[in-house]
């Protein structure tokens, strides 16, 4: 070091001759500056950046004014300019080292450390991000040509490259620059840009979006990248939300196009899947119906399930937890269209006959009871068993997305509710098929081939006095209904073997449909309301017995009867009001009499059918019930009062569970 004496303004002026000998510092300082600059030039020329940096730091310590920005003499200012010039040259050399494509990790670290010492921290940090981005880009460029070789799984490797580099960069930034929020925010911004680039890369290099391979690629992309984001949270980076925002439109597009493809494939009779044999669960469950129906129906069911299963198998539970809400509605929509196609295979006009895309989707028309029940059995098996089992396997709460720690990024806490809503939609679609079958079946029973109504008001107009006889049996149409239901129950027992739930629901719905038709048939009620039509109390008694008989049919068969009970009660109440309005008032038997009479009628009909070995009622020989007798006794009927009607309508049926029907009259 060179020491400079401070002049004391109160001291005696020095002798110039003595000072010239004892104070040669200005010249020595000039020599030092010259030597120093020459030394720095040599070090810079030889790219000895570390030695140059040490020399510059030492010089700044000896001459603090080199760091300052205050005024100085011309001579000092000139040296400072030269010094800063060399300092800038060193900065350029360090920057050049950091920007070299093949710079090693140690050399990069030294260069960045040097820039920090030179006071260029922001520039150094930018160079760190740039270097890491460059290294990542090189790795990606090497990998991308192989994407076509593994179209389904390439996102796994790509995500590992990207998120590993993000992790490394975050760690290096912390070690080199500390926890400075400014630098941390820059790392986050850089990582977000790299993630955006990553999603674009996956989309640009994935197979065509409507293919299964594209769906698998999107699923793996979401699964792996979300897991990596979870790992990065330990380093202070929260990138999951951004990733989900970026992934959502991409995954939704792939899902939408895959389900469009699936919809076309389901309704393409020329589309054959050779891998159906590899799904033994599907085959065994649906082949049970092959004996009773055309193979086209069974094949269509297996094809539908195969297509759905193929889509579901591409999804991972973690992806489902975030994007499953968009999958379930699409499955239910596809099932609904499949049901529409099955509807067209049943007799009678369908509500969807106007849909062009459903024309000739299933080249088969079910004619026999066995064939029609097989259609219902196939649809029910898919809706109630096969499809839910495939979905629940993916949506299971015990899946991998419930591993410790993953709860931080799983947003969907209402999976159970979503599944219930989804199954409700499937049930709604199946109910359309069931109701179409019941409606056509009942109409074919009620109307003759000539279009005449077998179940009309005329059967309740007979009886003209005490000479009339009444055999306390239901009217012939309702006897025929009982025989028809018995016959169908026998067939259903074979076709729908093991599906007792469906059998009971079908029989219950058929019975309800008959009563709903009767309740809504204005022509039937118009006859009673026509004042020119003669009425007799026995007609009302016969109608009430028929309603009780129908309820007892349901109870006897053991299928849900609450709604049958309600509709029958409403018909009974309306009949009483109608007859009363015509001043046709007479004592009616009590409720218990109707119930016991209906039960006795069922036993009698069963015995007659068994004795004559009669398996079917001849529809063409259903005749009008012309003979009715006078009142059986003088007991005041409880059904003739509102109180007794409410008692009948609210009778306890708690032991029987009934399906939820929305179109019955309550």
XYZ file of C-alpha atoms in Angstrom:
666
model
C 0.000 0.000 0.000
C 0.939 3.476 -0.595
C 0.306 5.962 2.338
C -0.554 9.552 1.543
C 0.156 12.297 4.177
C -2.636 14.694 4.936
C -1.450 18.335 4.975
C -2.175 20.305 8.118
C -3.402 23.754 7.174
C -1.967 25.189 10.452
C 1.527 23.654 9.987
C 4.570 25.455 8.740
C 4.829 25.234 4.919
C 7.255 22.464 3.983
C 10.525 23.108 2.438
C 10.218 22.309 -1.287
C 13.665 20.804 -1.486
C 13.097 18.496 1.481
C 9.620 17.531 0.156
C 11.007 16.601 -3.236
C 13.342 14.108 -1.552
C 10.957 12.699 1.120
C 7.512 12.688 -0.724
C 7.787 10.960 -4.142
C 4.255 9.378 -3.851
C 2.539 10.944 -6.869
C 5.025 9.451 -9.257
C 4.967 6.105 -7.504
C 1.164 6.085 -7.602
C 1.186 6.843 -11.289
C 3.645 4.024 -11.835
C 1.435 1.658 -9.844
C -1.646 2.594 -11.839
C 0.199 2.075 -15.058
C 1.569 -1.264 -13.905
C -1.801 -2.379 -12.638
C -3.567 -1.579 -15.866
C -0.893 -3.380 -17.836
C -1.199 -6.405 -15.544
C -4.993 -6.451 -15.930
C -4.668 -6.180 -19.692
C -2.369 -9.187 -19.725
C -4.729 -11.221 -17.530
C -7.679 -10.312 -19.678
C -5.780 -11.093 -22.837
C -4.921 -14.502 -21.426
C -8.529 -14.944 -20.191
C -7.363 -15.467 -16.641
C -10.624 -14.178 -15.334
C -10.228 -15.381 -11.759
C -6.859 -13.642 -11.300
C -8.168 -10.543 -13.011
C -11.175 -10.507 -10.694
C -8.965 -10.819 -7.610
C -6.737 -7.976 -8.815
C -9.700 -5.718 -9.461
C -11.151 -6.445 -6.039
C -7.772 -5.662 -4.384
C -7.451 -2.403 -6.272
C -10.929 -1.333 -5.192
C -9.972 -1.976 -1.598
C -6.811 0.185 -1.976
C -8.667 2.935 -3.813
C -12.245 3.151 -2.477
C -12.964 6.051 -4.782
C -12.996 3.542 -7.634
C -16.285 2.279 -6.296
C -17.798 5.696 -5.727
C -19.462 7.983 -8.189
C -18.493 11.318 -6.647
C -16.407 14.104 -8.213
C -12.662 13.608 -8.441
C -9.687 15.213 -10.064
C -9.123 14.887 -13.758
C -6.236 12.530 -13.204
C -8.185 10.323 -10.806
C -11.184 10.369 -13.103
C -9.032 9.214 -15.987
C -7.742 6.251 -13.991
C -11.221 5.370 -12.797
C -12.432 5.334 -16.361
C -9.607 3.007 -17.344
C -10.341 0.818 -14.340
C -14.070 0.593 -15.146
C -13.219 -0.142 -18.734
C -11.158 -3.204 -17.662
C -13.934 -4.181 -15.287
C -16.431 -4.112 -18.155
C -14.059 -6.210 -20.248
C -13.929 -8.797 -17.471
C -17.720 -8.756 -17.267
C -17.892 -9.428 -20.991
C -15.487 -12.343 -20.682
C -17.449 -13.846 -17.788
C -20.670 -13.408 -19.741
C -19.079 -15.038 -22.764
C -18.062 -18.021 -20.645
C -21.574 -18.360 -19.210
C -23.129 -18.192 -22.661
C -20.944 -20.891 -24.181
C -23.194 -23.760 -25.353
C -20.930 -26.424 -23.891
C -20.009 -24.657 -20.671
C -19.554 -27.033 -17.757
C -21.410 -26.719 -14.499
C -18.292 -25.672 -12.557
C -17.208 -23.084 -15.120
C -20.729 -21.683 -15.226
C -20.831 -21.433 -11.468
C -17.491 -19.614 -11.363
C -18.531 -17.200 -14.100
C -21.789 -16.391 -12.340
C -19.975 -15.948 -9.040
C -17.577 -13.554 -10.750
C -20.426 -11.494 -12.160
C -22.011 -11.313 -8.745
C -18.739 -9.984 -7.303
C -18.666 -7.418 -10.059
C -22.101 -6.260 -8.923
C -23.915 -7.807 -11.862
C -26.234 -10.137 -9.939
C -29.337 -9.611 -12.117
C -27.326 -10.268 -15.290
C -25.784 -13.352 -13.709
C -29.174 -14.732 -12.756
C -30.497 -14.135 -16.233
C -27.505 -16.025 -17.610
C -28.266 -18.924 -15.257
C -31.835 -19.169 -16.558
C -30.661 -18.818 -20.119
C -28.052 -21.542 -19.698
C -30.529 -23.939 -18.096
C -33.070 -23.244 -20.823
C -30.429 -23.880 -23.475
C -29.435 -27.195 -21.933
C -33.070 -28.248 -21.720
C -33.661 -27.296 -25.324
C -30.740 -29.456 -26.468
C -32.030 -32.466 -24.563
C -35.505 -31.973 -26.023
C -34.142 -31.667 -29.560
C -32.306 -34.936 -29.139
C -35.410 -36.671 -27.799
C -38.159 -35.362 -30.096
C -37.367 -37.573 -33.130
C -38.191 -40.622 -31.026
C -41.703 -39.398 -30.149
C -43.200 -41.196 -33.115
C -41.723 -44.472 -31.886
C -43.570 -44.261 -28.555
C -46.583 -41.993 -29.259
C -48.427 -42.940 -26.057
C -45.584 -42.652 -23.564
C -43.287 -39.941 -24.898
C -44.841 -37.295 -22.572
C -43.410 -39.236 -19.614
C -39.859 -38.707 -20.808
C -40.556 -35.164 -21.910
C -42.054 -34.203 -18.573
C -39.098 -35.749 -16.756
C -36.685 -33.658 -18.824
C -38.602 -30.425 -18.280
C -39.420 -30.724 -14.612
C -36.001 -32.113 -13.703
C -34.424 -29.027 -15.260
C -36.876 -26.778 -13.392
C -35.887 -28.479 -10.156
C -32.170 -28.189 -10.923
C -32.485 -24.523 -11.864
C -34.388 -23.744 -8.683
C -31.737 -25.448 -6.590
C -28.827 -23.732 -8.365
C -30.524 -20.363 -8.059
C -30.917 -20.843 -4.325
C -27.318 -21.941 -3.813
C -25.840 -19.151 -5.917
C -28.175 -16.243 -5.268
C -29.792 -17.152 -1.966
C -33.435 -16.597 -1.108
C -33.732 -13.177 -2.660
C -37.441 -12.813 -3.623
C -36.518 -11.026 -6.822
C -34.528 -14.003 -8.067
C -37.102 -16.501 -6.786
C -39.851 -14.758 -8.745
C -37.707 -14.850 -11.855
C -37.255 -18.601 -11.462
C -41.027 -19.025 -11.152
C -41.640 -16.961 -14.285
C -39.039 -18.938 -16.174
C -40.542 -22.246 -14.991
C -44.009 -21.135 -16.066
C -42.732 -20.338 -19.528
C -41.039 -23.734 -19.765
C -44.252 -25.479 -18.697
C -46.208 -23.634 -21.379
C -43.618 -24.728 -23.899
C -43.821 -28.304 -22.589
C -47.610 -28.499 -23.059
C -47.296 -27.146 -26.596
C -44.619 -29.732 -27.358
C -46.795 -32.591 -26.165
C -49.739 -31.367 -28.194
C -47.665 -30.758 -31.329
C -45.956 -34.162 -31.199
C -48.895 -36.275 -30.048
C -50.874 -38.482 -32.464
C -54.099 -37.241 -34.008
C -56.375 -35.993 -31.230
C -59.255 -38.387 -31.942
C -57.095 -41.484 -31.476
C -56.714 -43.556 -28.334
C -52.962 -42.968 -28.493
C -53.525 -39.215 -28.203
C -55.751 -39.754 -25.180
C -53.111 -41.896 -23.518
C -50.430 -39.312 -24.281
C -52.572 -36.536 -22.781
C -53.278 -38.634 -19.715
C -49.627 -39.462 -19.101
C -48.730 -35.832 -19.682
C -51.186 -34.727 -17.016
C -50.363 -37.517 -14.585
C -46.579 -37.201 -14.607
C -46.439 -33.421 -14.760
C -48.877 -33.083 -11.843
C -46.750 -35.445 -9.780
C -43.623 -33.438 -10.614
C -45.396 -30.243 -9.594
C -46.132 -31.828 -6.245
C -42.430 -32.597 -5.794
C -41.473 -29.044 -6.693
C -43.647 -27.667 -3.910
C -40.944 -28.739 -1.453
C -38.664 -26.267 -3.253
C -41.168 -23.464 -2.904
C -42.604 -23.669 -6.425
C -46.389 -23.920 -6.703
C -47.086 -24.634 -10.350
C -50.030 -27.048 -10.174
C -52.726 -24.447 -10.826
C -50.955 -23.072 -13.860
C -50.397 -26.579 -15.202
C -54.082 -27.439 -14.813
C -55.083 -24.248 -16.618
C -52.758 -25.124 -19.503
C -53.725 -28.794 -19.649
C -57.483 -28.403 -19.426
C -58.236 -27.192 -22.981
C -55.812 -29.754 -24.418
C -57.215 -32.729 -22.496
C -60.809 -31.634 -23.080
C -60.181 -31.406 -26.811
C -58.706 -34.915 -26.890
C -61.580 -36.284 -24.801
C -64.205 -34.642 -26.988
C -62.703 -35.941 -30.229
C -62.250 -39.437 -28.785
C -65.893 -39.606 -27.769
C -66.954 -38.339 -31.182
C -64.963 -41.168 -32.710
C -66.496 -43.597 -30.234
C -69.986 -42.451 -31.119
C -69.399 -43.074 -34.804
C -67.836 -46.461 -34.099
C -70.705 -47.636 -31.892
C -73.215 -46.921 -34.643
C -71.082 -48.248 -37.496
C -72.223 -51.801 -38.275
C -69.183 -52.293 -40.488
C -66.764 -51.534 -37.665
C -65.446 -54.793 -36.214
C -63.205 -55.119 -33.162
C -61.070 -58.220 -33.136
C -60.047 -57.726 -29.510
C -63.532 -58.356 -28.111
C -62.479 -61.909 -27.261
C -59.883 -60.470 -24.914
C -62.691 -59.110 -22.720
C -64.052 -62.325 -21.167
C -66.063 -60.433 -18.564
C -68.007 -58.603 -21.247
C -68.489 -61.710 -23.345
C -69.710 -63.979 -20.557
C -72.145 -61.407 -19.176
C -73.788 -60.660 -22.521
C -73.611 -64.041 -24.226
C -76.290 -65.227 -21.811
C -78.759 -63.323 -24.016
C -77.518 -64.794 -27.303
C -79.931 -67.732 -26.989
C -82.945 -65.425 -26.965
C -81.930 -62.720 -29.434
C -80.092 -62.026 -32.631
C -76.293 -62.000 -32.375
C -76.314 -58.432 -33.708
C -77.718 -57.195 -30.397
C -75.109 -59.000 -28.312
C -72.323 -57.837 -30.604
C -73.514 -54.230 -30.396
C -73.469 -54.389 -26.598
C -69.961 -55.844 -26.494
C -68.746 -53.292 -29.013
C -70.188 -50.440 -26.956
C -68.471 -51.704 -23.799
C -65.182 -52.314 -25.586
C -65.086 -48.766 -26.928
C -65.845 -47.243 -23.523
C -63.340 -49.506 -21.745
C -60.673 -48.635 -24.311
C -61.138 -44.948 -23.532
C -61.210 -45.410 -19.773
C -58.065 -47.521 -19.741
C -56.086 -44.621 -21.150
C -56.890 -42.457 -18.127
C -55.007 -42.471 -14.838
C -56.739 -41.894 -11.490
C -54.836 -38.648 -10.949
C -56.036 -37.275 -14.290
C -59.542 -38.501 -13.540
C -59.502 -36.648 -10.218
C -59.010 -33.371 -12.090
C -60.777 -33.974 -15.410
C -63.187 -36.807 -14.612
C -66.094 -34.409 -14.423
C -65.844 -34.088 -18.201
C -65.626 -37.840 -18.775
C -68.715 -39.072 -16.940
C -71.217 -36.860 -18.821
C -69.741 -37.981 -22.141
C -70.128 -41.642 -21.175
C -73.746 -41.110 -20.159
C -74.430 -39.237 -23.422
C -72.958 -42.083 -25.446
C -74.992 -44.614 -23.464
C -78.106 -42.550 -24.105
C -77.480 -42.694 -27.850
C -76.898 -46.429 -27.611
C -80.250 -46.787 -25.819
C -81.904 -44.782 -28.595
C -80.543 -47.302 -31.073
C -81.899 -50.220 -29.027
C -85.254 -48.434 -28.869
C -85.480 -48.695 -32.614
C -85.075 -52.452 -32.412
C -88.300 -52.712 -30.362
C -91.758 -52.797 -31.967
C -93.653 -49.575 -32.440
C -92.564 -46.060 -33.388
C -89.653 -44.600 -31.458
C -89.351 -41.055 -30.161
C -86.050 -40.829 -32.033
C -87.239 -41.871 -35.490
C -86.441 -38.389 -36.770
C -82.729 -38.645 -35.930
C -80.912 -39.331 -39.181
C -77.768 -40.647 -37.503
C -79.753 -43.475 -35.882
C -81.220 -44.815 -39.107
C -80.525 -48.542 -39.484
C -78.004 -48.503 -36.658
C -79.131 -51.944 -35.485
C -80.393 -53.981 -38.458
C -82.748 -56.070 -36.345
C -86.338 -55.814 -35.141
C -87.399 -57.725 -32.058
C -90.789 -59.403 -32.486
C -91.147 -62.056 -29.783
C -91.275 -61.473 -26.048
C -87.963 -63.277 -25.694
C -86.238 -60.962 -28.146
C -87.645 -57.813 -26.582
C -86.731 -58.899 -23.071
C -83.232 -59.768 -24.277
C -82.809 -56.179 -25.476
C -83.830 -54.923 -22.059
C -81.538 -57.453 -20.399
C -78.528 -56.388 -22.446
C -79.128 -52.706 -21.734
C -79.738 -53.359 -18.036
C -76.598 -55.487 -17.675
C -74.500 -52.759 -19.251
C -76.143 -50.013 -17.180
C -76.234 -51.795 -13.837
C -73.148 -54.006 -13.910
C -70.575 -53.802 -16.657
C -70.293 -50.067 -17.237
C -70.211 -49.051 -13.546
C -67.590 -51.688 -12.777
C -65.270 -50.222 -15.408
C -65.826 -46.657 -14.235
C -65.547 -47.312 -10.506
C -62.249 -49.092 -11.097
C -60.805 -45.812 -12.366
C -62.702 -43.545 -9.985
C -61.960 -45.698 -6.937
C -60.937 -43.647 -3.868
C -58.177 -46.181 -3.181
C -56.400 -45.346 -6.398
C -52.948 -43.902 -6.679
C -54.114 -40.322 -6.496
C -54.712 -40.870 -2.796
C -51.099 -41.544 -1.933
C -49.750 -39.510 1.026
C -49.233 -35.917 0.001
C -51.382 -36.035 -3.119
C -54.336 -34.574 -1.293
C -52.789 -31.153 -1.880
C -53.444 -31.304 -5.586
C -56.623 -33.372 -5.799
C -59.420 -30.826 -6.146
C -62.414 -33.127 -6.447
C -63.830 -34.029 -3.051
C -67.260 -34.951 -4.447
C -66.344 -38.044 -6.438
C -69.059 -40.069 -4.760
C -71.682 -37.460 -5.646
C -70.495 -37.315 -9.253
C -70.758 -41.089 -9.573
C -74.254 -41.094 -8.093
C -75.380 -38.372 -10.497
C -73.805 -40.272 -13.363
C -75.555 -43.530 -12.466
C -78.789 -41.591 -12.180
C -78.312 -40.400 -15.758
C -77.691 -43.978 -16.905
C -80.872 -45.053 -15.136
C -82.798 -42.258 -16.824
C -81.606 -43.453 -20.240
C -82.488 -47.060 -19.484
C -85.919 -45.984 -18.236
C -86.643 -44.589 -21.701
C -86.067 -48.052 -23.181
C -88.068 -49.752 -20.442
C -90.995 -47.351 -20.794
C -91.025 -47.702 -24.571
C -91.234 -51.480 -24.196
C -94.009 -51.231 -21.597
C -95.969 -48.702 -23.625
C -95.910 -50.787 -26.801
C -96.595 -53.986 -24.920
C -99.624 -52.514 -23.161
C -100.970 -50.903 -26.314
C -100.764 -54.236 -28.121
C -102.765 -55.738 -25.254
C -105.404 -53.005 -25.067
C -106.037 -52.615 -28.793
C -107.103 -55.392 -31.109
C -105.600 -55.927 -34.525
C -108.494 -53.921 -35.939
C -107.596 -51.023 -33.663
C -110.583 -51.441 -31.372
C -110.204 -50.873 -27.644
C -110.716 -54.018 -25.585
C -110.594 -52.085 -22.334
C -113.519 -49.688 -22.651
C -116.298 -48.299 -20.536
C -118.917 -50.680 -21.954
C -117.835 -53.440 -19.600
C -119.022 -51.285 -16.677
C -122.459 -50.409 -18.115
C -124.131 -53.828 -17.717
C -126.586 -54.831 -14.985
C -130.190 -53.675 -14.953
C -131.699 -54.812 -11.700
C -132.186 -57.578 -9.209
C -132.270 -60.278 -11.912
C -128.657 -59.643 -12.806
C -126.027 -62.074 -11.629
C -122.450 -61.202 -10.650
C -119.809 -63.876 -10.260
C -117.500 -61.612 -8.196
C -114.676 -61.950 -10.706
C -112.681 -59.142 -12.332
C -113.802 -58.116 -15.801
C -112.435 -60.184 -18.669
C -109.823 -57.621 -19.822
C -108.280 -57.638 -16.352
C -108.394 -61.423 -16.226
C -106.569 -61.390 -19.531
C -104.077 -58.875 -18.105
C -103.353 -61.235 -15.227
C -102.775 -64.135 -17.619
C -100.615 -61.945 -19.862
C -98.425 -60.844 -16.965
C -98.113 -64.424 -15.738
C -97.015 -65.514 -19.178
C -94.487 -62.685 -19.470
C -93.155 -63.418 -15.976
C -92.442 -66.996 -17.045
C -90.558 -65.837 -20.128
C -88.690 -63.173 -18.131
C -87.628 -65.820 -15.638
C -85.736 -67.555 -18.447
C -84.432 -64.579 -20.412
C -83.569 -62.422 -17.396
C -82.298 -65.228 -15.219
C -80.558 -63.862 -12.145
C -81.976 -60.385 -12.701
C -84.975 -60.551 -10.392
C -84.764 -56.822 -9.757
C -85.312 -56.054 -13.432
C -88.074 -58.637 -13.729
C -90.074 -57.091 -10.898
C -89.533 -53.550 -12.121
C -90.728 -54.482 -15.613
C -93.874 -56.236 -14.375
C -94.619 -53.360 -12.026
C -94.176 -50.827 -14.786
C -96.395 -52.804 -17.148
C -99.163 -52.870 -14.550
C -98.738 -49.149 -13.902
C -98.836 -48.420 -17.626
C -102.216 -50.145 -17.981
C -103.652 -48.077 -15.150
C -102.064 -44.851 -16.421
C -103.630 -45.448 -19.824
C -107.011 -46.009 -18.189
C -106.580 -42.926 -16.000
C -105.749 -40.693 -18.965
C -108.164 -42.162 -21.542
C -110.743 -39.407 -21.874
C -112.927 -41.484 -24.193
C -113.299 -44.039 -21.383
C -114.402 -41.438 -18.848
C -116.512 -39.575 -21.363
C -118.915 -42.505 -21.516
C -119.623 -42.244 -17.788
C -119.982 -38.471 -17.942
C -122.444 -38.641 -20.853
C -125.850 -38.186 -19.231
C -127.541 -40.145 -22.004
C -125.590 -43.267 -21.035
C -127.376 -45.375 -18.427
C -125.230 -46.298 -15.410
C -125.740 -48.960 -12.772
C -124.184 -49.282 -9.298
C -122.807 -52.708 -10.215
C -120.704 -51.042 -12.879
C -119.006 -48.932 -10.236
C -118.577 -52.003 -8.038
C -117.005 -53.895 -10.936
C -114.572 -51.052 -11.674
C -113.548 -50.829 -8.014
C -113.004 -54.602 -7.915
C -110.834 -54.382 -11.039
C -108.672 -51.765 -9.362
C -108.300 -53.865 -6.207
C -107.582 -56.893 -8.379
C -104.775 -55.012 -10.144
C -103.220 -54.019 -6.837
C -103.421 -57.603 -5.607
C -101.722 -58.811 -8.793
C -98.745 -56.657 -7.887
C -98.769 -57.876 -4.291
C -99.136 -61.479 -5.343
C -96.211 -61.260 -7.761
C -94.082 -59.542 -5.128
C -93.020 -56.614 -7.280
C -93.158 -52.933 -6.258
C -96.800 -51.945 -5.968
C -96.905 -48.564 -4.260
C -97.425 -46.662 -7.500
C -99.942 -49.236 -8.733
C -101.789 -48.681 -5.473
C -101.735 -44.906 -5.882
C -102.974 -44.887 -9.474
C -105.687 -47.451 -8.718
C -106.811 -45.309 -5.797
C -107.000 -42.228 -8.025
C -109.089 -44.112 -10.616
C -111.411 -45.418 -7.885
C -111.905 -41.937 -6.454
C -112.639 -40.489 -9.879
C -115.143 -43.236 -10.641
C -116.970 -42.630 -7.347
C -117.152 -38.892 -8.054
C -118.387 -39.499 -11.602
C -121.113 -41.942 -10.593
C -122.146 -39.746 -7.668
C -122.436 -36.737 -9.991
C -124.907 -38.815 -12.042
C -126.899 -39.595 -8.866
C -125.916 -43.241 -9.090
C -125.490 -43.829 -5.380
C -125.667 -47.207 -3.738
C -124.178 -49.032 -0.808
C -120.824 -50.571 -1.684
C -118.971 -53.351 0.091
C -116.247 -52.355 2.490
C -112.596 -52.311 1.451
C -111.910 -55.674 3.057
C -114.542 -57.313 0.879
C -112.911 -56.019 -2.314
C -109.486 -57.123 -1.117
C -110.621 -60.627 -0.218
C -112.650 -60.952 -3.399
C -109.636 -59.901 -5.487
C -107.420 -62.422 -3.716
C -109.974 -65.160 -4.223
C -110.195 -64.284 -7.898
C -106.433 -64.644 -8.294
C -106.515 -68.078 -6.627
C -109.438 -69.160 -8.778
C -107.792 -68.020 -12.005
C -104.571 -69.769 -11.050
C -106.435 -73.001 -10.349
C -108.344 -72.774 -13.626
C -105.145 -72.090 -15.548
C -103.438 -75.008 -13.856
C -106.366 -77.348 -14.383
C -106.766 -76.550 -18.055
C -103.043 -76.226 -18.632
C -103.825 -72.841 -20.168
C -100.723 -70.816 -20.781
C -102.175 -67.948 -22.740
C -105.384 -65.980 -23.053
C -106.650 -65.730 -26.609
C -106.746 -61.989 -27.208
C -109.315 -62.336 -29.956
C -111.854 -63.879 -27.592
C -111.921 -61.207 -24.901
C -115.619 -60.271 -24.692
C -117.507 -57.555 -22.934
C -118.712 -58.276 -19.415
C -122.447 -57.961 -20.026
C -123.887 -59.632 -16.949
C -123.816 -57.913 -13.580
C -126.090 -58.468 -10.599
C -127.600 -56.217 -7.996
C -125.958 -55.052 -4.822
C -124.533 -57.918 -2.853
C -125.604 -56.488 0.504
C -126.806 -53.386 2.214
C -123.528 -52.618 3.988
C -122.452 -49.017 3.607
C -119.205 -48.957 1.564
C -116.252 -47.211 3.060
C -115.039 -46.498 -0.475
C -118.017 -44.218 -0.971
C -116.502 -41.652 1.369
C -113.453 -39.445 1.011
C -112.157 -40.725 4.313
C -112.167 -44.320 3.150
C -110.541 -43.351 -0.150
C -107.667 -41.628 1.629
C -107.281 -44.715 3.785
C -107.056 -46.851 0.665
C -104.542 -44.522 -1.024
C -102.307 -44.256 1.996
C -102.222 -47.935 2.888
C -98.866 -49.053 4.205
C -96.659 -50.521 1.516
C -93.379 -49.887 3.306
C -92.226 -53.479 2.955
C -92.051 -53.120 -0.820
C -89.526 -50.899 -2.515
C -90.609 -49.293 -5.746
C -88.626 -47.540 -8.468
C -88.858 -43.811 -8.979
C -91.257 -43.098 -11.810
C -91.852 -39.517 -12.768
C -94.783 -39.847 -15.143
C -97.369 -41.673 -13.048
C -100.440 -40.014 -11.721
C -100.342 -39.677 -7.977
